[in-house]
Short mmCIF file of C-alpha atoms and ligand atoms in Angstrom, two decimals:
data_model
loop_
_atom_site.label_atom_id
_atom_site.label_comp_id
_atom_site.label_asym_id
_atom_site.label_seq_id
_atom_site.Cartn_x
_atom_site.Cartn_y
_atom_site.Cartn_z
CA UNK A 147 5.22 -13.23 1.22
CA UNK A 148 6.18 -13.10 4.86
CA UNK A 149 5.38 -9.71 6.36
CA UNK A 150 2.92 -8.73 3.61
CA UNK A 151 -0.48 -7.79 5.07
CA UNK A 152 -2.37 -8.91 1.97
CA UNK A 153 -0.60 -12.29 1.77
CA UNK A 154 -1.86 -12.85 5.30
CA UNK A 155 -5.56 -11.96 4.95
CA UNK A 156 -7.47 -14.44 7.10
CA UNK A 157 -9.98 -16.90 5.63
CA UNK A 158 -12.85 -15.25 7.51
CA UNK A 159 -12.16 -11.88 5.86
CA UNK A 160 -12.57 -13.31 2.36
CA UNK A 161 -15.71 -12.07 0.59
CA UNK A 162 -15.18 -13.93 -2.70
CA UNK A 163 -12.41 -15.70 -4.55
CA UNK A 164 -11.46 -17.67 -7.61
CA UNK A 165 -8.38 -19.66 -8.54
CA UNK A 166 -6.00 -16.67 -8.77
CA UNK A 167 -7.67 -13.74 -6.99
CA UNK A 168 -9.27 -12.88 -3.64
CA UNK A 169 -11.68 -10.12 -2.55
CA UNK A 170 -12.14 -8.65 0.93
CA UNK A 171 -13.43 -5.45 2.49
CA UNK A 172 -11.02 -2.55 2.87
CA UNK A 173 -10.20 -2.05 6.55
CA UNK A 174 -10.50 1.74 6.23
CA UNK A 175 -13.32 2.11 3.70
CA UNK A 176 -13.73 5.41 1.90
CA UNK A 177 -17.38 4.50 1.30
CA UNK A 178 -19.72 1.76 2.46
CA UNK A 179 -18.76 -1.52 0.75
CA UNK A 180 -15.23 -0.46 -0.31
CA UNK A 181 -13.61 -3.71 -1.43
CA UNK A 182 -10.11 -4.74 -2.45
CA UNK A 183 -9.29 -7.42 -4.99
CA UNK A 184 -5.81 -8.92 -4.94
CA UNK A 185 -3.84 -11.62 -6.68
CA UNK A 186 -3.27 -14.77 -4.61
CA UNK A 187 0.37 -14.63 -5.68
CA UNK A 188 2.42 -11.84 -4.13
CA UNK A 189 3.07 -9.36 -6.93
CA UNK A 190 3.95 -5.79 -6.07
CA UNK A 191 2.11 -3.86 -8.74
CA UNK A 192 -0.30 -4.24 -11.63
CA UNK A 193 2.55 -4.55 -14.08
CA UNK A 194 4.08 -7.62 -12.44
CA UNK A 195 0.82 -9.56 -12.76
CA UNK A 196 0.36 -11.98 -15.63
CA UNK A 197 -2.61 -11.96 -17.97
CA UNK A 198 -4.27 -14.96 -16.33
CA UNK A 199 -4.17 -13.15 -13.00
CA UNK A 200 -5.61 -10.00 -14.52
CA UNK A 201 -8.39 -12.05 -16.13
CA UNK A 202 -9.12 -13.65 -12.73
CA UNK A 203 -9.25 -10.20 -11.11
CA UNK A 204 -11.62 -8.97 -13.79
CA UNK A 205 -13.93 -11.93 -13.26
CA UNK A 206 -13.87 -11.28 -9.53
CA UNK A 207 -14.69 -7.60 -10.08
CA UNK A 208 -17.94 -8.77 -11.71
CA UNK A 209 -18.70 -11.20 -8.84
CA UNK A 210 -17.96 -8.52 -6.24
CA UNK A 211 -20.12 -6.00 -8.08
CA UNK A 212 -23.07 -8.42 -7.90
CA UNK A 213 -22.51 -8.94 -4.16
CA UNK A 214 -22.17 -5.23 -3.48
CA UNK A 215 -25.25 -4.47 -5.57
CA UNK A 216 -27.23 -6.92 -3.40
CA UNK A 217 -25.79 -5.74 -0.09
CA UNK A 218 -25.65 -1.98 -0.57
CA UNK A 219 -27.47 -1.08 -3.80
CA UNK A 220 -24.98 1.59 -4.85
CA UNK A 221 -25.68 3.96 -7.72
CA UNK A 222 -22.21 3.64 -9.31
CA UNK A 223 -18.65 2.49 -8.80
CA UNK A 224 -15.09 3.71 -8.97
CA UNK A 225 -12.70 0.89 -9.87
CA UNK A 226 -9.00 1.59 -9.89
CA UNK A 227 -5.43 0.71 -9.04
CA UNK A 228 -2.63 2.81 -7.60
CA UNK A 229 0.68 1.77 -9.19
CA UNK A 230 3.80 2.86 -7.35
CA UNK A 231 4.54 5.21 -4.51
CA UNK A 232 4.30 8.25 -6.80
CA UNK A 233 0.74 7.27 -7.62
CA UNK A 234 -0.19 6.83 -3.96
CA UNK A 235 0.24 3.06 -3.54
CA UNK A 236 0.88 2.27 0.12
CA UNK A 237 0.65 -1.52 0.18
CA UNK A 238 2.92 -3.24 -2.30
CA UNK A 239 0.80 -6.23 -3.09
CA UNK A 240 -1.32 -5.54 -6.19
CA UNK A 241 -4.86 -4.55 -5.28
CA UNK A 242 -7.80 -3.14 -7.18
CA UNK A 243 -10.10 -0.81 -5.30
CA UNK A 244 -13.81 -1.37 -5.96
CA UNK A 245 -15.56 1.61 -4.40
CA UNK A 246 -19.36 1.75 -4.42
CA UNK A 247 -20.71 5.23 -5.03
CA UNK A 248 -24.00 6.67 -3.88
CA UNK A 249 -25.81 9.64 -5.34
CA UNK A 250 -25.10 12.56 -3.04
CA UNK A 251 -22.09 10.96 -1.29
CA UNK A 252 -20.14 14.00 -2.45
CA UNK A 253 -21.60 17.29 -3.59
CA UNK A 254 -20.08 17.19 -7.07
CA UNK A 255 -18.90 13.74 -8.22
CA UNK A 256 -18.06 14.93 -11.74
CA UNK A 257 -14.61 13.69 -12.78
CA UNK A 258 -14.60 10.57 -10.57
CA UNK A 259 -11.11 9.10 -10.44
CA UNK A 260 -9.92 11.91 -12.70
CA UNK A 261 -10.20 14.10 -9.62
CA UNK A 262 -6.80 12.75 -8.62
CA UNK A 263 -5.65 15.61 -10.85
CA UNK A 264 -6.73 17.99 -8.14
CA UNK A 265 -3.91 16.66 -5.98
CA UNK A 266 -1.46 16.96 -8.88
CA UNK A 267 -2.41 20.40 -10.15
CA UNK A 268 -2.57 22.77 -7.18
CA UNK A 269 -4.68 25.34 -9.02
CA UNK A 270 -7.48 22.79 -9.14
CA UNK A 271 -7.83 22.98 -5.40
CA UNK A 272 -11.31 23.73 -4.09
CA UNK A 273 -12.13 27.38 -4.27
CA UNK A 274 -9.36 28.27 -6.69
CA UNK A 275 -9.28 28.43 -10.48
CA UNK A 276 -11.97 26.12 -11.82
CA UNK A 277 -13.62 25.99 -8.43
CA UNK A 278 -12.43 22.42 -7.90
CA UNK A 279 -14.56 21.19 -10.76
CA UNK A 280 -13.21 18.51 -13.07
CA UNK A 281 -13.61 19.49 -16.74
P1 LIG B 224 -3.32 1.87 -1.61
O1 LIG B 224 -3.16 3.24 -1.05
O2 LIG B 224 -3.88 1.84 -3.00
O3 LIG B 224 -2.05 1.05 -1.49
O4 LIG B 224 -4.44 1.17 -0.75
C1 LIG B 224 -4.21 0.40 0.37
C2 LIG B 224 -5.57 0.10 0.95
O5 LIG B 224 -5.45 -0.96 1.89
C3 LIG B 224 -6.19 1.29 1.70
O6 LIG B 224 -7.47 1.57 1.14
C4 LIG B 224 -6.28 0.79 3.13
O7 LIG B 224 -7.43 1.28 3.78
C5 LIG B 224 -6.32 -0.71 2.95
N1 LIG B 224 -5.84 -1.53 4.07
C6 LIG B 224 -4.75 -1.28 4.83
N2 LIG B 224 -4.57 -2.30 5.72
C7 LIG B 224 -5.58 -3.19 5.50
C8 LIG B 224 -5.95 -4.44 6.07
N3 LIG B 224 -5.25 -5.00 7.07
N4 LIG B 224 -7.05 -5.07 5.60
C9 LIG B 224 -7.76 -4.52 4.60
N5 LIG B 224 -7.46 -3.35 4.00
C10 LIG B 224 -6.38 -2.69 4.44
ZN1 LIG B 225 1.69 -10.04 -0.54
#
């Protein structure tokens, strides 16, 4: 789609692809190797994608994981999708985040993507009730 950043990713940025999905590095990585996987077709969110596209994304997640394992040797991954403005989505072309994780990259990784709750439930904030720890 004209004007969509992810519809206009340049060939040289592409890390891996298949018939329906493309992977490239996030421009503002939250960790070394942070990668995005998108549909080739412009769809705004996860729920507008069709099952073939989701299968293609899943296959690419496995390919990207192999590449990232070779390049960075992470100890784990967070894989996830923000769906809608309320959930924090800022670019409205479906993208999966594949975020390599390294032991010690944060002091207490417990909770992983569940830690989004900290931003929903104020009393989970660091230093307050629960000490910022996910259950
Ligand atoms: P979200 O908040 O889930 O919509 O994520 C959007 C992601 O796109 C963020 O992680 C950004 O760092 C990333 N991003 C923004 N612009 C670009 C770009 N031109 N190329 C690659 N990644 C980008
Ligand atoms: Zn697009």
